Short mmCIF file of C-alpha atoms and ligand atoms in Angstrom, two decimals:
data_model
loop_
_atom_site.label_atom_id
_atom_site.label_comp_id
_atom_site.label_asym_id
_atom_site.label_seq_id
_atom_site.Cartn_x
_atom_site.Cartn_y
_atom_site.Cartn_z
CA MET A 145 -14.21 13.47 -11.27
CA LYS A 146 -13.54 17.19 -10.95
CA PRO A 147 -10.80 18.63 -13.19
CA LEU A 148 -7.40 17.68 -11.75
CA ASP A 149 -6.46 21.35 -11.31
CA GLU A 150 -9.35 21.81 -8.89
CA LEU A 151 -8.28 18.79 -6.83
CA VAL A 152 -4.59 19.62 -6.46
CA ARG A 153 -3.51 22.05 -3.73
CA PRO A 154 -2.65 25.44 -5.29
CA ASN A 155 0.85 25.48 -3.73
CA ILE A 156 1.62 22.05 -5.24
CA ARG A 157 0.29 23.15 -8.64
CA ALA A 158 2.72 26.06 -8.51
CA LEU A 159 5.62 24.12 -7.00
CA LYS A 160 8.96 24.21 -8.76
CA PRO A 161 10.62 20.95 -7.66
CA TYR A 162 14.20 20.72 -6.42
CA SER A 163 16.56 20.12 -9.30
CA THR A 164 19.35 17.65 -8.47
CA ALA A 165 22.93 17.91 -9.67
CA ARG A 166 22.27 15.34 -12.38
CA ASP A 167 18.94 16.70 -13.66
CA GLU A 168 20.56 19.13 -16.08
CA TYR A 169 22.87 16.48 -17.49
CA ALA A 170 21.53 15.24 -20.83
CA GLY A 171 23.81 12.21 -21.25
CA GLY A 172 27.16 11.97 -22.98
CA GLU A 173 30.50 10.48 -22.12
CA ILE A 174 31.28 11.81 -18.64
CA THR A 175 34.34 10.26 -17.02
CA THR A 176 34.82 12.65 -14.13
CA TRP A 177 31.94 13.40 -11.78
CA LEU A 178 32.64 16.63 -9.91
CA ASP A 179 29.12 18.06 -9.81
CA ALA A 180 27.46 16.70 -6.65
CA ASN A 181 30.00 17.14 -3.84
CA GLU A 182 30.29 13.36 -3.42
CA ASN A 183 33.27 11.51 -2.01
CA PRO A 184 35.27 10.39 -5.09
CA TYR A 185 36.55 7.10 -3.59
CA ASP A 186 34.48 4.17 -4.81
CA ASN A 187 33.09 1.99 -2.01
CA GLY A 188 29.89 0.99 -3.84
CA LEU A 189 27.85 3.63 -2.01
CA ASN A 190 29.68 6.91 -2.56
CA ARG A 191 27.50 8.18 -5.46
CA TYR A 192 23.96 9.54 -5.22
CA PRO A 193 21.38 7.16 -6.73
CA ASP A 194 19.29 8.02 -9.80
CA PRO A 195 16.63 10.40 -8.38
CA HIS A 196 14.18 9.30 -11.10
CA GLN A 197 14.88 5.54 -10.71
CA ARG A 198 14.77 5.25 -14.50
CA GLU A 199 16.16 1.71 -14.91
CA LEU A 200 14.12 0.26 -12.05
CA LYS A 201 10.94 1.96 -13.25
CA ARG A 202 11.51 0.69 -16.79
CA ARG A 203 11.72 -2.87 -15.50
CA ILE A 204 8.78 -2.61 -13.10
CA ALA A 205 6.62 -0.98 -15.79
CA ALA A 206 7.42 -3.82 -18.22
CA LEU A 207 6.57 -6.40 -15.56
CA LYS A 208 3.28 -4.71 -14.63
CA GLY A 209 2.20 -3.79 -18.17
CA VAL A 210 2.06 -0.03 -17.57
CA ARG A 211 4.08 2.93 -18.83
CA ALA A 212 7.02 4.00 -16.65
CA SER A 213 5.54 7.51 -16.66
CA GLN A 214 2.49 6.15 -14.77
CA LEU A 215 4.64 4.92 -11.89
CA PHE A 216 5.82 6.54 -8.65
CA LEU A 217 8.22 4.66 -6.36
CA GLY A 218 8.23 5.42 -2.66
CA ASN A 219 9.93 4.41 0.58
CA GLY A 220 7.24 1.76 1.08
CA SER A 221 3.68 2.51 -0.01
CA ASP A 222 3.49 4.46 3.25
CA GLU A 223 5.36 7.27 1.47
CA ALA A 224 2.73 7.40 -1.28
CA ILE A 225 -0.04 7.54 1.35
CA ASP A 226 1.54 10.61 2.97
CA LEU A 227 2.23 12.27 -0.38
CA ALA A 228 -1.38 11.79 -1.52
CA TYR A 229 -2.52 14.00 1.38
CA ARG A 230 0.23 16.53 0.72
CA ILE A 231 -0.65 16.78 -2.97
CA PHE A 232 -4.42 16.95 -2.72
CA CYS A 233 -5.52 18.09 0.75
CA GLN A 234 -5.16 21.59 2.14
CA PRO A 235 -4.50 21.18 5.90
CA GLY A 236 -7.36 22.31 8.09
CA ARG A 237 -9.65 22.71 5.10
CA ASP A 238 -9.98 19.63 2.88
CA ASN A 239 -11.06 16.17 3.95
CA ALA A 240 -10.78 12.51 2.94
CA VAL A 241 -13.12 9.53 3.28
CA SER A 242 -12.16 5.96 4.12
CA ILE A 243 -13.72 2.67 5.05
CA ALA A 244 -13.34 1.39 8.65
CA PRO A 245 -11.75 -0.76 9.83
CA THR A 246 -8.87 -0.47 7.40
CA TYR A 247 -5.12 0.08 7.24
CA GLY A 248 -4.08 2.45 10.05
CA MET A 249 -1.72 4.67 8.08
CA TYR A 250 -4.56 6.44 6.26
CA ARG A 251 -5.55 7.84 9.68
CA VAL A 252 -1.99 8.56 10.89
CA ALA A 253 -1.06 10.38 7.67
CA ALA A 254 -4.35 12.35 7.80
CA ASP A 255 -3.63 13.44 11.37
CA THR A 256 -0.01 14.29 10.54
CA ASN A 257 -1.19 16.49 7.69
CA ASP A 258 -4.05 18.04 9.70
CA VAL A 259 -6.64 16.64 7.31
CA GLU A 260 -10.07 15.50 8.48
CA LEU A 261 -10.63 11.79 7.77
CA ARG A 262 -14.26 10.66 7.62
CA GLU A 263 -14.46 6.96 8.41
CA VAL A 264 -17.41 4.97 7.15
CA ALA A 265 -18.02 1.62 8.84
CA LEU A 266 -18.05 -1.47 6.64
CA GLY A 267 -21.43 -3.21 6.38
CA ALA A 268 -22.45 -6.69 7.45
CA ASP A 269 -19.68 -9.26 6.86
CA PHE A 270 -17.34 -6.37 6.07
CA SER A 271 -19.18 -5.41 2.89
CA LEU A 272 -18.38 -2.16 1.09
CA PRO A 273 -20.75 0.65 2.16
CA THR A 274 -20.78 2.25 -1.30
CA ASP A 275 -23.75 4.59 -0.81
CA ALA A 276 -22.57 5.74 2.62
CA LEU A 277 -19.05 6.42 1.27
CA LEU A 278 -20.49 8.62 -1.47
CA ALA A 279 -22.80 10.33 1.02
CA ALA A 280 -19.88 11.11 3.36
CA ALA A 281 -18.16 13.20 0.69
CA ASP A 282 -18.73 16.92 0.17
CA GLU A 283 -17.25 19.81 -1.84
CA ARG A 284 -13.98 19.60 0.09
CA THR A 285 -13.45 15.85 -0.12
CA LYS A 286 -10.32 15.16 -2.16
CA LEU A 287 -9.47 11.53 -1.44
CA LEU A 288 -11.31 8.24 -0.99
CA TRP A 289 -9.27 5.42 0.56
CA LEU A 290 -10.16 1.86 -0.44
CA CYS A 291 -8.05 -1.08 0.58
CA SER A 292 -8.85 -4.27 -1.35
CA PRO A 293 -8.12 -6.91 -0.17
CA ASN A 294 -8.68 -4.96 3.01
CA ASN A 295 -6.40 -4.99 6.04
CA PRO A 296 -7.38 -6.23 8.66
CA THR A 297 -10.60 -7.83 7.39
CA GLY A 298 -8.92 -9.75 4.55
CA ASN A 299 -11.76 -9.52 2.02
CA ALA A 300 -11.56 -8.06 -1.49
CA PHE A 301 -14.48 -5.86 -2.55
CA PRO A 302 -16.60 -6.57 -5.64
CA THR A 303 -15.22 -5.08 -8.86
CA GLY A 304 -18.59 -3.54 -9.78
CA GLU A 305 -18.79 -1.63 -6.47
CA ILE A 306 -15.27 -0.24 -6.87
CA GLU A 307 -16.13 0.77 -10.45
CA ARG A 308 -19.17 2.63 -9.20
CA LEU A 309 -17.08 4.56 -6.67
CA LEU A 310 -14.53 5.41 -9.37
CA ARG A 311 -17.29 6.77 -11.60
CA GLU A 312 -19.32 8.65 -9.00
CA PHE A 313 -16.76 9.95 -6.50
CA GLN A 314 -15.62 13.42 -7.54
CA GLY A 315 -12.10 13.28 -6.08
CA MET A 316 -9.20 10.84 -6.32
CA VAL A 317 -9.79 7.19 -5.38
CA VAL A 318 -6.73 5.58 -3.80
CA LEU A 319 -7.08 1.83 -4.18
CA ASP A 320 -4.54 0.06 -1.97
CA GLU A 321 -3.74 -3.32 -3.52
CA ALA A 322 -0.94 -4.29 -1.13
CA TYR A 323 -2.37 -7.84 -0.94
CA ILE A 324 -3.64 -8.21 -4.51
CA ASP A 325 -1.18 -11.01 -5.38
CA PHE A 326 -2.99 -13.28 -2.91
CA ALA A 327 -6.49 -12.48 -4.23
CA ALA A 328 -8.69 -14.45 -6.60
CA GLU A 329 -9.44 -11.45 -8.84
CA PRO A 330 -6.78 -9.52 -10.76
CA GLY A 331 -7.28 -5.97 -9.41
CA PHE A 332 -7.46 -2.70 -11.36
CA LEU A 333 -3.96 -2.16 -12.75
CA GLY A 334 -4.95 -3.29 -16.24
CA ARG A 335 -7.69 -0.64 -16.23
CA LEU A 336 -5.62 2.35 -15.13
CA ASP A 337 -6.23 4.23 -18.39
CA GLU A 338 -10.00 3.92 -17.93
CA PHE A 339 -10.13 5.95 -14.71
CA PRO A 340 -8.25 9.29 -14.50
CA ASN A 341 -9.06 9.58 -10.78
CA LEU A 342 -7.56 6.20 -9.87
CA ILE A 343 -4.34 5.84 -7.86
CA ILE A 344 -3.34 2.21 -7.21
CA LEU A 345 -0.90 1.36 -4.45
CA GLN A 346 1.11 -1.85 -4.52
CA THR A 347 4.19 -2.90 -2.60
CA PHE A 348 7.25 -5.17 -2.67
CA SER A 349 6.74 -5.88 1.04
CA LYS A 350 4.23 -8.74 0.79
CA ALA A 351 4.16 -11.29 -2.08
CA TRP A 352 7.59 -10.13 -3.31
CA GLY A 353 9.14 -10.76 0.10
CA MET A 354 11.15 -7.53 0.28
CA ALA A 355 9.69 -5.67 3.27
CA GLY A 356 13.24 -5.01 4.46
CA ILE A 357 14.28 -2.85 1.52
CA ARG A 358 11.19 -0.53 1.61
CA LEU A 359 9.79 -0.14 -1.89
CA GLY A 360 6.21 0.77 -2.64
CA MET A 361 4.54 1.68 -5.93
CA ALA A 362 1.80 4.12 -6.87
CA PHE A 363 0.28 3.81 -10.34
CA ALA A 364 -1.77 6.68 -11.77
CA SER A 365 -2.39 8.78 -14.86
CA GLU A 366 0.72 10.60 -16.10
CA PRO A 367 -0.28 14.03 -14.70
CA VAL A 368 -0.93 12.51 -11.26
CA ALA A 369 2.29 10.45 -11.29
CA GLU A 370 4.14 13.66 -12.19
CA LEU A 371 2.69 15.36 -9.08
CA PHE A 372 4.08 12.59 -6.87
CA ALA A 373 7.50 12.97 -8.54
CA ARG A 374 7.35 16.70 -7.92
CA VAL A 375 6.82 16.55 -4.15
CA LYS A 376 8.99 13.56 -3.21
CA TYR A 377 12.45 13.90 -1.66
CA PRO A 378 15.00 14.03 -4.50
CA TYR A 379 16.72 10.73 -3.61
CA ASN A 380 13.83 8.93 -1.94
CA ILE A 381 14.86 5.44 -3.13
CA ASN A 382 18.40 4.60 -2.10
CA GLY A 383 20.93 2.97 -4.41
CA PRO A 384 21.10 -0.51 -2.80
CA THR A 385 17.28 -0.71 -2.89
CA GLN A 386 17.14 0.29 -6.56
CA ARG A 387 19.81 -2.27 -7.45
CA SER A 388 18.56 -5.18 -5.34
CA VAL A 389 14.94 -4.88 -6.49
CA ALA A 390 16.00 -4.58 -10.14
CA GLU A 391 18.00 -7.82 -9.75
CA ARG A 392 15.14 -9.69 -8.06
CA LEU A 393 12.40 -8.79 -10.51
CA THR A 394 13.05 -11.88 -12.62
CA ALA A 395 12.16 -14.13 -9.67
CA ASP A 396 9.04 -16.24 -10.12
CA ILE A 397 6.94 -15.47 -7.07
CA ALA A 398 4.03 -17.66 -8.19
CA PRO A 399 5.05 -20.91 -6.41
CA GLN A 400 5.50 -19.14 -3.06
CA VAL A 401 2.23 -17.22 -3.45
CA ALA A 402 0.46 -20.51 -4.31
CA GLU A 403 1.89 -22.15 -1.18
CA LEU A 404 0.84 -19.23 1.03
CA ARG A 405 -2.66 -19.35 -0.44
CA SER A 406 -2.94 -23.08 0.11
CA GLU A 407 -1.61 -22.70 3.66
CA ARG A 408 -4.21 -19.97 4.19
CA GLU A 409 -7.00 -22.37 3.22
CA ARG A 410 -5.59 -25.20 5.33
CA LEU A 411 -5.27 -22.92 8.35
CA ALA A 412 -8.72 -21.38 7.83
CA GLN A 413 -10.38 -24.79 7.87
CA ALA A 414 -8.43 -26.10 10.84
CA LEU A 415 -8.86 -22.93 12.90
CA ALA A 416 -12.62 -22.91 12.25
CA ALA A 417 -12.79 -26.29 14.02
CA CYS A 418 -11.00 -25.06 17.17
CA PRO A 419 -13.10 -24.71 20.35
CA ALA A 420 -11.94 -21.12 20.98
CA VAL A 421 -12.70 -19.91 17.46
CA GLU A 422 -16.06 -18.33 16.72
CA ARG A 423 -15.39 -17.28 13.14
CA VAL A 424 -12.66 -17.30 10.52
CA TYR A 425 -13.40 -14.56 8.00
CA PRO A 426 -12.86 -15.33 4.31
CA SER A 427 -9.51 -13.93 3.17
CA ASP A 428 -8.02 -12.83 -0.14
CA ALA A 429 -4.81 -11.78 1.60
CA ASN A 430 -1.80 -13.42 3.31
CA PHE A 431 -3.48 -13.30 6.71
CA LEU A 432 -6.65 -14.46 8.43
CA LEU A 433 -8.90 -12.44 10.69
CA VAL A 434 -10.13 -14.80 13.40
CA ARG A 435 -12.83 -14.02 15.97
CA THR A 436 -12.32 -15.87 19.21
CA ALA A 437 -14.13 -16.23 22.49
CA ALA A 438 -11.26 -14.83 24.58
CA SER A 439 -8.93 -12.90 22.29
CA ASP A 440 -6.73 -11.25 24.92
CA ARG A 441 -6.10 -14.53 26.75
CA LEU A 442 -5.45 -16.42 23.53
CA TYR A 443 -3.07 -13.66 22.47
CA ASP A 444 -1.09 -14.11 25.71
CA VAL A 445 -1.08 -17.89 25.33
CA LEU A 446 0.28 -17.53 21.82
CA ILE A 447 2.99 -15.16 23.07
CA ALA A 448 3.94 -17.70 25.73
CA ALA A 449 4.31 -20.26 22.92
CA GLY A 450 6.61 -17.83 21.09
CA VAL A 451 4.04 -16.84 18.47
CA ILE A 452 3.03 -13.23 17.94
CA VAL A 453 -0.11 -12.31 16.04
CA ARG A 454 -1.84 -8.93 15.83
CA ASN A 455 -4.49 -8.26 18.42
CA ARG A 456 -7.17 -6.25 16.61
CA SER A 457 -9.86 -6.82 19.22
CA ARG A 458 -10.06 -3.15 20.22
CA ILE A 459 -10.68 -1.87 16.71
CA PRO A 460 -14.33 -0.98 16.08
CA GLY A 461 -15.90 -3.78 14.05
CA CYS A 462 -13.22 -6.29 15.08
CA ALA A 463 -14.20 -7.14 18.69
CA GLY A 464 -12.63 -10.44 19.71
CA CYS A 465 -10.46 -10.60 16.59
CA LEU A 466 -6.85 -11.62 16.13
CA ARG A 467 -5.13 -11.12 12.78
CA MET A 468 -2.84 -14.01 11.91
CA THR A 469 -0.26 -13.74 9.14
CA ILE A 470 0.26 -16.92 7.11
CA GLY A 471 3.77 -18.19 7.82
CA ARG A 472 5.77 -21.21 6.70
CA PRO A 473 3.98 -24.57 7.16
CA GLU A 474 5.83 -25.43 10.36
CA GLU A 475 5.09 -21.98 11.80
CA ASN A 476 1.43 -22.38 10.92
CA ASP A 477 1.47 -25.79 12.63
CA LEU A 478 2.73 -24.24 15.87
CA LEU A 479 0.07 -21.51 15.68
CA LEU A 480 -2.63 -24.06 15.01
CA GLN A 481 -1.54 -26.45 17.75
CA THR A 482 -1.55 -23.62 20.29
CA VAL A 483 -5.04 -22.46 19.26
CA GLN A 484 -6.33 -26.06 19.20
CA ASN A 485 -5.15 -26.64 22.77
CA PHE A 486 -6.57 -23.37 24.10
CA ARG A 487 -9.81 -23.57 26.10
CA PRO A 488 -11.77 -20.30 26.35
N1 PMP B 624 -1.07 -0.90 2.64
C1 PMP B 624 -1.56 -1.88 3.39
C2 PMP B 624 -2.98 -2.26 3.23
C3 PMP B 624 -0.75 -2.53 4.32
O1 PMP B 624 -1.28 -3.50 5.09
C4 PMP B 624 0.60 -2.15 4.45
C5 PMP B 624 1.56 -2.78 5.42
N2 PMP B 624 1.09 -3.50 6.44
C6 PMP B 624 1.05 -1.12 3.65
C7 PMP B 624 0.20 -0.53 2.74
C8 PMP B 624 2.44 -0.59 3.77
O2 PMP B 624 3.30 -1.26 2.95
P1 PMP B 624 4.78 -0.81 2.72
O3 PMP B 624 5.63 -1.83 3.37
O4 PMP B 624 4.91 -0.79 1.22
O5 PMP B 624 4.97 0.57 3.29
#
């Protein structure tokens, strides 16, 4: 990895972040809050939330076994994806590398920020093209996007290959672990201190079942986490979100994750036996990528049955593929029945 100072955009290095009304307050017995031009009448929402999300970060850090100072919280992990470009990539000048196919927001955020994104096609059976990813990088490559387990292919990449990229890539490696709770292997969070160029993204939208409240996490070295804190909007996580996630962190998500994984295996086996299905790709996520003989027609038939899946058949590398999220058992039954009865 290059020195962090060489990777960060000069304007971000020099940035003096916005200081909120409460930043200068060092604690003490305040009874009367007249500093932030809020409405004084309590309705549960009239005060600004903690801009640093201290209590929530303390609890998440304890749960994840990291230091709170290594954590950035965003409005979904989508916020962290956008901020990574804004911190590291000079528009019109720097570039990023990603695998393809992968999660679409790496492309959208690159285009929004006027940053060139170099996509490297996955290998046979969606294998990680490690050498080609390294070869695609040059002096101006700041970010490498890896999604593992990958969306939409569903597979997790081998630990040794990811390690090699972390060691040999000269910029920041953003490892998106949105689906890690459904995977067989544990992911890289426990090894954060080993790799100063590692940024791990996780989310409360999937295994935690809180897509509606929009909370994503980025884990990184302290200097990198501080850069995210510097460029974010002051109050990027609203009060109800901070409170409701803090309250739900004691929930045991393991039984639900186990059921979704077992449903995934049941569905994978049953779908593989359907006449219209050519291939069910192995999945470490809460969805299956399924190649079918007539994807557009099957998609329409599913819609007519009231079931919507994601048609990925026009994405390079995914011809004929539908991506099917694992639902509740009865929902999976309806999906399965419809696919079983479909004749290509
Ligand atoms: N990363 C991946 C790989 C995803 O598939 C998604 C959502 N589909 C996200 C990130 C975004 O998650 P969030 O809801 O935290 O913004």
